[in-house]
PDB file of C-alpha atoms in Angstrom:
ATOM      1  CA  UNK V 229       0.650 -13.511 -31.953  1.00 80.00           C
ATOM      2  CA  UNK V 230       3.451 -14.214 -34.338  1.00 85.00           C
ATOM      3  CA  UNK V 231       2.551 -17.037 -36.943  1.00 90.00           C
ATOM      4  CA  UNK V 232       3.062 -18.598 -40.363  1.00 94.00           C
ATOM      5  CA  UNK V 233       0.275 -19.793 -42.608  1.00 95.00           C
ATOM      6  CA  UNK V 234       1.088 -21.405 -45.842  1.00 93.00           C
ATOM      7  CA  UNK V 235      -1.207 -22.944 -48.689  1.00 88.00           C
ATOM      8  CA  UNK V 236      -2.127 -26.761 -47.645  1.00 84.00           C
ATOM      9  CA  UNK V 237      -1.709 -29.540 -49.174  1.00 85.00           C
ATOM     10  CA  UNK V 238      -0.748 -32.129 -51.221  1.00 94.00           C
ATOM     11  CA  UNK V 239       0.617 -30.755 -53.960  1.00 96.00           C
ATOM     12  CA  UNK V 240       0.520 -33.060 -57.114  1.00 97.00           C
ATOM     13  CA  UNK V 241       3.140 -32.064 -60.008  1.00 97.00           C
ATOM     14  CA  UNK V 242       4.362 -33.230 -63.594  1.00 97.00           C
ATOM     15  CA  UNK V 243       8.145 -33.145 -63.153  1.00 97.00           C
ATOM     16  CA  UNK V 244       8.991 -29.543 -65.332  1.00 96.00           C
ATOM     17  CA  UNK V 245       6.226 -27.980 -63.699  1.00 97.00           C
ATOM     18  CA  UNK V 246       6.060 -24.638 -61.752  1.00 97.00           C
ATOM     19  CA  UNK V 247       5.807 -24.453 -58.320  1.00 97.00           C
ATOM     20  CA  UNK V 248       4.360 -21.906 -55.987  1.00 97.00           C
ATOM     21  CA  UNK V 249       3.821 -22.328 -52.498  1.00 97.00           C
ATOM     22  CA  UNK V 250       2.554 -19.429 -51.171  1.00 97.00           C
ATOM     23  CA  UNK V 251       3.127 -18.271 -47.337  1.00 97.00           C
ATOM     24  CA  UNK V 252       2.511 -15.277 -45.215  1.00 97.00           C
ATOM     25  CA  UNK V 253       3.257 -14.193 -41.952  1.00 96.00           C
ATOM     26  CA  UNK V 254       1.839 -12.303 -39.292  1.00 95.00           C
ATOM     27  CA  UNK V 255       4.778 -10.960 -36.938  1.00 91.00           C
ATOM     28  CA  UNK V 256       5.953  -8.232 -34.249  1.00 83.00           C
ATOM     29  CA  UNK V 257       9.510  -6.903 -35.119  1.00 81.00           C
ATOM     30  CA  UNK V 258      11.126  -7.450 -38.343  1.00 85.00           C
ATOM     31  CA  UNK V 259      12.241 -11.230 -38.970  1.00 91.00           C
ATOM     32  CA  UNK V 260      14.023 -13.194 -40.743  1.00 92.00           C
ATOM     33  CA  UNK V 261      12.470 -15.789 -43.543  1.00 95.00           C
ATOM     34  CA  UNK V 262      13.422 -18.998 -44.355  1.00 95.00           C
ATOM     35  CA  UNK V 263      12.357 -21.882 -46.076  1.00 96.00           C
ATOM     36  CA  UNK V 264      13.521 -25.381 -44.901  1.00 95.00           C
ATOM     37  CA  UNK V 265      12.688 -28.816 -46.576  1.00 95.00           C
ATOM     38  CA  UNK V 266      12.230 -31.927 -45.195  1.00 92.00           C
ATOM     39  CA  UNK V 267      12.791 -35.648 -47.516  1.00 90.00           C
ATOM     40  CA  UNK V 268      10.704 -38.755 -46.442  1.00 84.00           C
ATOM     41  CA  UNK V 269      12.810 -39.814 -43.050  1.00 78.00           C
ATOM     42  CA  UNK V 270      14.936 -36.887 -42.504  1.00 80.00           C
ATOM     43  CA  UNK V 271      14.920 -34.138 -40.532  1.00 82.00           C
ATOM     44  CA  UNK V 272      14.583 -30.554 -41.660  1.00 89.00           C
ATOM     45  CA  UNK V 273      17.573 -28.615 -43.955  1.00 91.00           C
ATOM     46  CA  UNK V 274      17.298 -25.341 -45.061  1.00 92.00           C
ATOM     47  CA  UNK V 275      16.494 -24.496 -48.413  1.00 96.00           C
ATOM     48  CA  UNK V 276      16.837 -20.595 -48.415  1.00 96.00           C
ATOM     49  CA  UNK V 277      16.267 -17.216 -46.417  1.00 94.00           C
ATOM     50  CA  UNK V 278      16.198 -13.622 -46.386  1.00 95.00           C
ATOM     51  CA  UNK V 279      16.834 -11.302 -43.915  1.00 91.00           C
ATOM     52  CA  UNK V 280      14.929  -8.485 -44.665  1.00 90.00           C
ATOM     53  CA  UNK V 281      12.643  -6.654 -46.880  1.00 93.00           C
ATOM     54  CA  UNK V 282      13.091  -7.281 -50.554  1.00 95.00           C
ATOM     55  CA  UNK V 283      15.823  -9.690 -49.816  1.00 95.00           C
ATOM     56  CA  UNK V 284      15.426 -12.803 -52.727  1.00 97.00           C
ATOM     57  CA  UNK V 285      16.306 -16.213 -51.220  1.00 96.00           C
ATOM     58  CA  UNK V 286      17.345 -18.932 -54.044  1.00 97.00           C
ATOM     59  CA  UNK V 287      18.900 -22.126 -53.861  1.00 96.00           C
ATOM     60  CA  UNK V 288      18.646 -25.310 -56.176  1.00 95.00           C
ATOM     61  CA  UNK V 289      16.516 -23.658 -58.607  1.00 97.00           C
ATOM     62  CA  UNK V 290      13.722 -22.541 -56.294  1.00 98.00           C
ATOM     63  CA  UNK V 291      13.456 -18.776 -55.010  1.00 98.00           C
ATOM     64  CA  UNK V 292      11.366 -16.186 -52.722  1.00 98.00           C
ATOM     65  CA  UNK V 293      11.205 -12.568 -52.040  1.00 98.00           C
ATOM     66  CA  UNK V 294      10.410 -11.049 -48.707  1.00 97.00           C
ATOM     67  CA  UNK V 295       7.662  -8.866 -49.245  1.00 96.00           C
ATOM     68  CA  UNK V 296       7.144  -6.872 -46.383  1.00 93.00           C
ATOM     69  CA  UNK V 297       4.092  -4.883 -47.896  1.00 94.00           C
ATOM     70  CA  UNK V 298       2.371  -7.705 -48.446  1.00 95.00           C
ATOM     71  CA  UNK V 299       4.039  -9.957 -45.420  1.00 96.00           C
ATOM     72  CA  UNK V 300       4.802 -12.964 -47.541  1.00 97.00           C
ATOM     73  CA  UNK V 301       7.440 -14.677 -49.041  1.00 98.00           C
ATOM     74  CA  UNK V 302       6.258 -17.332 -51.419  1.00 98.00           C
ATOM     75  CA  UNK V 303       8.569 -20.188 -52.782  1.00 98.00           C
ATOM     76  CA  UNK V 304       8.722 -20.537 -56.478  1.00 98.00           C
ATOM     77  CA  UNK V 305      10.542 -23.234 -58.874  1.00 98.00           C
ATOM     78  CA  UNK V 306      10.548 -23.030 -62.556  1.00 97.00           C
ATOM     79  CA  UNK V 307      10.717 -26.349 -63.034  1.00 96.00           C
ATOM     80  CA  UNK V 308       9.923 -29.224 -60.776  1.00 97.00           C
ATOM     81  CA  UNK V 309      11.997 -33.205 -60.686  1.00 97.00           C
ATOM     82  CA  UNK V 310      10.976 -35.971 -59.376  1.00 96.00           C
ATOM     83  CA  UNK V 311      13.811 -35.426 -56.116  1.00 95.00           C
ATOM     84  CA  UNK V 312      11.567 -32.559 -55.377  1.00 96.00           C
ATOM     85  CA  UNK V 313       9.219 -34.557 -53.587  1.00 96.00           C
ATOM     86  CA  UNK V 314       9.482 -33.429 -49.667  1.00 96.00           C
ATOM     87  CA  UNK V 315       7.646 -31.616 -47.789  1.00 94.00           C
ATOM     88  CA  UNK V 316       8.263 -27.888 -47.333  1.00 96.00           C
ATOM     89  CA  UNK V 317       7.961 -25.037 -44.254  1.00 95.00           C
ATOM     90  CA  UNK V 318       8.118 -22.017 -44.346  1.00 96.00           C
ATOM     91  CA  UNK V 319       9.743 -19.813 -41.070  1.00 94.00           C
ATOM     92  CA  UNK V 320      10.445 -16.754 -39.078  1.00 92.00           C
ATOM     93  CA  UNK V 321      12.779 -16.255 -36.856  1.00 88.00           C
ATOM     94  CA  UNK V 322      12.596 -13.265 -34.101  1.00 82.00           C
ATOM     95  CA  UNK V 323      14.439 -12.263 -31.605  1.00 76.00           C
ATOM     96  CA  UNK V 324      12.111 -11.644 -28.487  1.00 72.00           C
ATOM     97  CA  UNK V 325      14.176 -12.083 -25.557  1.00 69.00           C
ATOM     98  CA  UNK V 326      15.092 -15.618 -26.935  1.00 69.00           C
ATOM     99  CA  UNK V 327      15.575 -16.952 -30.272  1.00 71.00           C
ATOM    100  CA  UNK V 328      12.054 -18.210 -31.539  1.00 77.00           C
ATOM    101  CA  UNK V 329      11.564 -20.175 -34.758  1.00 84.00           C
ATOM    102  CA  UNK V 330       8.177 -20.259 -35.884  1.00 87.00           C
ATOM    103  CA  UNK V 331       7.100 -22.368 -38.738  1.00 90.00           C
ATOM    104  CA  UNK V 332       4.528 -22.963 -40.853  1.00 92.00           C
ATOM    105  CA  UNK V 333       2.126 -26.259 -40.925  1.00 90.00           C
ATOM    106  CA  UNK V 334       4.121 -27.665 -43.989  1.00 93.00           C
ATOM    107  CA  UNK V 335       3.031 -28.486 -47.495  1.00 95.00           C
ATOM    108  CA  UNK V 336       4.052 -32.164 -49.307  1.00 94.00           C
ATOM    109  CA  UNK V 337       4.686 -31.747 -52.173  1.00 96.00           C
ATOM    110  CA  UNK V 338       4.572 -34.827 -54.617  1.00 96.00           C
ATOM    111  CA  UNK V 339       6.080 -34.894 -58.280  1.00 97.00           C
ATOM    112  CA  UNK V 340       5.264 -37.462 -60.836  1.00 96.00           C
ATOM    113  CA  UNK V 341       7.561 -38.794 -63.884  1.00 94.00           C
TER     114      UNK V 341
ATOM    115  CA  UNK R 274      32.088 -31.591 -39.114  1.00 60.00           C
ATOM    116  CA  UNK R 275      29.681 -33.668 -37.423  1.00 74.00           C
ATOM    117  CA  UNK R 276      26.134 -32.843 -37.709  1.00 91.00           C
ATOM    118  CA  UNK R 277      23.396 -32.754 -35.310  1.00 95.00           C
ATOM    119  CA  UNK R 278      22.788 -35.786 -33.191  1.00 96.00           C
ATOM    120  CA  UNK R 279      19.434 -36.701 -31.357  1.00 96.00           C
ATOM    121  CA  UNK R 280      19.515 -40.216 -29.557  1.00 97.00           C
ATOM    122  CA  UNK R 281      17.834 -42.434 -29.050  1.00 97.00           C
ATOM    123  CA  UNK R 282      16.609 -42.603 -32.815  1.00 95.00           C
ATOM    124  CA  UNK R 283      13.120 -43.968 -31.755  1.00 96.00           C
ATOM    125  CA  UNK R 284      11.728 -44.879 -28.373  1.00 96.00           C
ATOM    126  CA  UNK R 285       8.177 -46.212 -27.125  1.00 98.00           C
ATOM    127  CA  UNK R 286       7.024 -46.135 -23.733  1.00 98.00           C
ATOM    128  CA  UNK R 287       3.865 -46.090 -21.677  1.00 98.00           C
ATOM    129  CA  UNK R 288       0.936 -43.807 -20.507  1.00 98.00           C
ATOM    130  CA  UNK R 289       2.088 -42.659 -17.115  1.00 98.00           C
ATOM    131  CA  UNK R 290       5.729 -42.806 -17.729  1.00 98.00           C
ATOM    132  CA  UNK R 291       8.613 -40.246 -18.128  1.00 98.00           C
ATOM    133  CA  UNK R 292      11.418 -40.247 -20.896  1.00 98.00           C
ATOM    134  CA  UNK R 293      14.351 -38.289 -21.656  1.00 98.00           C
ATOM    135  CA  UNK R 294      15.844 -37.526 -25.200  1.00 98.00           C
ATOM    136  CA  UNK R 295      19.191 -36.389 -25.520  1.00 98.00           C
ATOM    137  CA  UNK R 296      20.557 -33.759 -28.128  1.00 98.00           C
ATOM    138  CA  UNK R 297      24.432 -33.245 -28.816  1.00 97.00           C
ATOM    139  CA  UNK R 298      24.403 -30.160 -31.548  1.00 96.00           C
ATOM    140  CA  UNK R 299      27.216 -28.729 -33.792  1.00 95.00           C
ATOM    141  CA  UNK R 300      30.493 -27.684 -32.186  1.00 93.00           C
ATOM    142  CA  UNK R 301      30.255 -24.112 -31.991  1.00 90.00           C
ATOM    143  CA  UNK R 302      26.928 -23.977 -31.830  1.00 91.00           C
ATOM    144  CA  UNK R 303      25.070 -23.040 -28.200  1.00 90.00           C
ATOM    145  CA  UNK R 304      21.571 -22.749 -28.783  1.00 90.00           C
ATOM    146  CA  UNK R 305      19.791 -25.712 -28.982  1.00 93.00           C
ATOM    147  CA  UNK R 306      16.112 -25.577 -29.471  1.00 93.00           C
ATOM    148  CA  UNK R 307      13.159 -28.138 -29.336  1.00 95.00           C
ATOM    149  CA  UNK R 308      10.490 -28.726 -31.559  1.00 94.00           C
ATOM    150  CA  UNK R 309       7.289 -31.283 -31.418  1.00 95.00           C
ATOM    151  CA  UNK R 310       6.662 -32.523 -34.953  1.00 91.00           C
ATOM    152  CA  UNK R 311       2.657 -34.081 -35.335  1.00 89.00           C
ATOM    153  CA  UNK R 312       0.864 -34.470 -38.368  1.00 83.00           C
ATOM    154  CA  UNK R 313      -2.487 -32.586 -36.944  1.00 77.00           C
ATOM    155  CA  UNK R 314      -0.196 -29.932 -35.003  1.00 78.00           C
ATOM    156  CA  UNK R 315       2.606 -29.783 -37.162  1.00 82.00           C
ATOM    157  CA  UNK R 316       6.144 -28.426 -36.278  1.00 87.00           C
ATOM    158  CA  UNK R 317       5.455 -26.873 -32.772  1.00 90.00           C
ATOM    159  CA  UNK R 318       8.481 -24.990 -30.454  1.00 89.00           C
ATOM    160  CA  UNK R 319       9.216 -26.180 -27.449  1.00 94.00           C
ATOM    161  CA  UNK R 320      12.334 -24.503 -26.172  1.00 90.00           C
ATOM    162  CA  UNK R 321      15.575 -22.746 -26.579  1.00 90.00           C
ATOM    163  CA  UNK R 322      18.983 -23.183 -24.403  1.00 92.00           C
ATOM    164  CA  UNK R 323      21.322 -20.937 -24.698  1.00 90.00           C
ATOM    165  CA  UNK R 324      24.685 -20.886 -22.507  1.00 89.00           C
ATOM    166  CA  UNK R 325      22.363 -23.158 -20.012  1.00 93.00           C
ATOM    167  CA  UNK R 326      20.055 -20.950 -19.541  1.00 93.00           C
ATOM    168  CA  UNK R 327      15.922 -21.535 -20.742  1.00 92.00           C
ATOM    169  CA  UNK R 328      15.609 -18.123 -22.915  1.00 88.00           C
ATOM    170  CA  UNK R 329      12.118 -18.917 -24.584  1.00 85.00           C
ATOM    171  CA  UNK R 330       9.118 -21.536 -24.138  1.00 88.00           C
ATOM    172  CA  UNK R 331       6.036 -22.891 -26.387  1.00 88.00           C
ATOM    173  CA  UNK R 332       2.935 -23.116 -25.174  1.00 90.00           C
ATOM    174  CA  UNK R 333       3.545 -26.731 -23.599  1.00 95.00           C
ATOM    175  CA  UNK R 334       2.534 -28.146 -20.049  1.00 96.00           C
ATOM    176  CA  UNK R 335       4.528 -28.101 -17.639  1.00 96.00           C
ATOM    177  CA  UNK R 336       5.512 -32.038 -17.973  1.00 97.00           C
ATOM    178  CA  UNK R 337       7.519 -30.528 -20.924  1.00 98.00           C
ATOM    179  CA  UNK R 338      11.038 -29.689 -19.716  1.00 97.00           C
ATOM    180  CA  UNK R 339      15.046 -29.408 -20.433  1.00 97.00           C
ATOM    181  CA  UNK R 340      18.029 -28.619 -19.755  1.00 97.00           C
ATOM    182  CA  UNK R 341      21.553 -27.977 -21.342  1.00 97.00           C
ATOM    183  CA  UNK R 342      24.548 -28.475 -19.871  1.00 96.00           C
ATOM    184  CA  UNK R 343      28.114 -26.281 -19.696  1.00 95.00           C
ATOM    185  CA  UNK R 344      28.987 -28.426 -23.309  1.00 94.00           C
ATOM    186  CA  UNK R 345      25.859 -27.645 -25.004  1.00 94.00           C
ATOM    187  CA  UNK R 346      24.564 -30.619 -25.382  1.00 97.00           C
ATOM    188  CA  UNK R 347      20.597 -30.830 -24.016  1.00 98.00           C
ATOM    189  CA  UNK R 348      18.680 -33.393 -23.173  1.00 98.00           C
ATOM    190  CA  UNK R 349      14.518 -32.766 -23.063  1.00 98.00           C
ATOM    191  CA  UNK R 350      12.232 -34.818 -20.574  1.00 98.00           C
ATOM    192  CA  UNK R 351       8.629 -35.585 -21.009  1.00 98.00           C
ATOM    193  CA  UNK R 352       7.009 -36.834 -17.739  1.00 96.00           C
ATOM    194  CA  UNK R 353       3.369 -38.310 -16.578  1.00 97.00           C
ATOM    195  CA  UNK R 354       2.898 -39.507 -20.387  1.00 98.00           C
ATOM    196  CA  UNK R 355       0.080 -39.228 -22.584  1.00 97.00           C
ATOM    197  CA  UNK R 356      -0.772 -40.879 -25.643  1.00 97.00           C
ATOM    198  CA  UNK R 357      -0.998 -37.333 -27.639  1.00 95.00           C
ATOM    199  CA  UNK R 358       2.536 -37.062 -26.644  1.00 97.00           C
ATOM    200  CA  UNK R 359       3.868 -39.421 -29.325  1.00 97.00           C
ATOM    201  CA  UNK R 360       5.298 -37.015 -32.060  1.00 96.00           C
ATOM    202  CA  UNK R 361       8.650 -36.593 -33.623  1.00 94.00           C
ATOM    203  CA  UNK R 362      10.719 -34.771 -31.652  1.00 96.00           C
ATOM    204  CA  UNK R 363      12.993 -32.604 -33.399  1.00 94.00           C
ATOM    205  CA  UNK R 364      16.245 -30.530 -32.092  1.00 95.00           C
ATOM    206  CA  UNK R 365      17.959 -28.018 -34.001  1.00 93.00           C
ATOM    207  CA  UNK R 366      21.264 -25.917 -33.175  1.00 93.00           C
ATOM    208  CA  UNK R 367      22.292 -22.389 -34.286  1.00 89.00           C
ATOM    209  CA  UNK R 368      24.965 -20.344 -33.644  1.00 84.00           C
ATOM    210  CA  UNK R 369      21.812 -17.790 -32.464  1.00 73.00           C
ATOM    211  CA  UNK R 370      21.439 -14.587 -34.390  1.00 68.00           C
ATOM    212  CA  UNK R 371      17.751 -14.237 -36.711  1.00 62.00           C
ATOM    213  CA  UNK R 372      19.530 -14.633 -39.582  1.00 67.00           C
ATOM    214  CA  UNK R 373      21.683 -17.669 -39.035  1.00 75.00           C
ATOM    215  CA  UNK R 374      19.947 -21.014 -39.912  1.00 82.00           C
ATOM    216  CA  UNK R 375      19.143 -24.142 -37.728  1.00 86.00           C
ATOM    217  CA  UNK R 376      20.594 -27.356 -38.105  1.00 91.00           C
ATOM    218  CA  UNK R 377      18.645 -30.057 -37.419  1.00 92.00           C
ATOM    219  CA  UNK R 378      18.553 -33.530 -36.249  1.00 93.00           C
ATOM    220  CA  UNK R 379      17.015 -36.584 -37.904  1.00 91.00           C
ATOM    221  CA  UNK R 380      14.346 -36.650 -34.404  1.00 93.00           C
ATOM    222  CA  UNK R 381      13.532 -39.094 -31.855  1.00 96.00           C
ATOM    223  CA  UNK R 382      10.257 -40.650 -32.423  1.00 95.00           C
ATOM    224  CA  UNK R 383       8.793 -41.509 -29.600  1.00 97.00           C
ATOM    225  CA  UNK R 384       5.415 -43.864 -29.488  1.00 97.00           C
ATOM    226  CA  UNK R 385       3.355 -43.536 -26.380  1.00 98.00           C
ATOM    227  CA  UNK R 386       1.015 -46.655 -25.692  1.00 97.00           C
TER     228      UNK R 386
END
């Protein structure tokens, strides 16, 4: 079936760090990728997409690629901050009848000063 | 313009009985979709409304359920509780294409005891 799977975690960071989060999906149909992020006590916002293959999301310094050869679409940042503490989820979103979102277990992501 | 709203906020009730959670989502926006938010399952679909009508379902029981009415707004019903049903329960709105993103609410948390 249609599914996410992205790296677990905690992830522990110095602030100016890089990030990677790394997530692949397995999926019927072509969909659409996003990554939303979710700060201690809120709900989930997104953070970026793409809508197809070799589309580059990027928003507040971080950034993916759908890469349909290799069904992933990993979330980089060059440099980490301290407000980039949240935890993360990757998504797809099909259209099988009905709008499904999918998303991945989450990683947290924690950066120190 | 106004976000998503999920009331109430948080909510605990009792092995055995039934609750409702209401979800009023962005104007414009007519699909509203449910999601179950654990920290062994993770973020887990439930269901989407569109236009009133059910269009897709998670793999949930039965006791699961919801409706939307003629405004949009959709309320989600959990009967015959069980202690693994206390989660975060999250609702998001879309104006329902792939690429479009969902806008989500800060969640009811509901505590089952």
């Amino acid at each position: 079936g249609d599914s996410v799977t992205q790296m677990e975690g905690p992830v522990t960071l110095s602030e100016e760090a890089f990030l990677t989060i790394n997530c692949t999906y397995t999926a019927t149909g072509y969909p659409s990728l996003f990554w939303y992020v979710q700060y201690p006590g809120e709900g989930l916002q997104l953070l970026l997409k793409a809508t197809k293959a070799d589309d580059k999301g990027s928003n507040k310094g971080f950034e993916a690629t759908y890469r349909k050869e290799t069904t992933s679409f990993h979330l980089e940042k060059g440099s980490v901050q301290v407000s980039d503490s949240a935890v993360y989820f990757c998504a797809l979103c099909l259209n099988t009848g009905g709008f499904k979102t999918i998303f991945g277990a989450g990683t947290r992501l924690f950066v120190k000063a | 313009k106004a976000g998503v709203t999920q009331t109430p906020r948080y909510l605990i009730k009792t092995r055995g009985q039934q609750v409702t959670l209401s979800c009023s989502p962005i104007s414009g926006h007519r699909s509203v979709s449910w999601y179950q938010q654990t920290p062994g399952q993770g973020l887990q679909f439930l269901f989407e409304y569109f236009s009133e009508t059910q269009r897709n379902k998670g793999n949930f029981p039965g006791r699961f359920s919801g409706r939307q009415f003629s405004n949009s707004r959709s309320e989600m019903n959990v009967s015959t509780l069980e202690l693994g049903d206390s989660a975060l329960y999250l609702c998001a709105s879309s104006l329902r294409t792939p690429n479009t993103e969902a806008f989500f609410g800060q969640g009811t948390r509901l505590t089952v005891v």
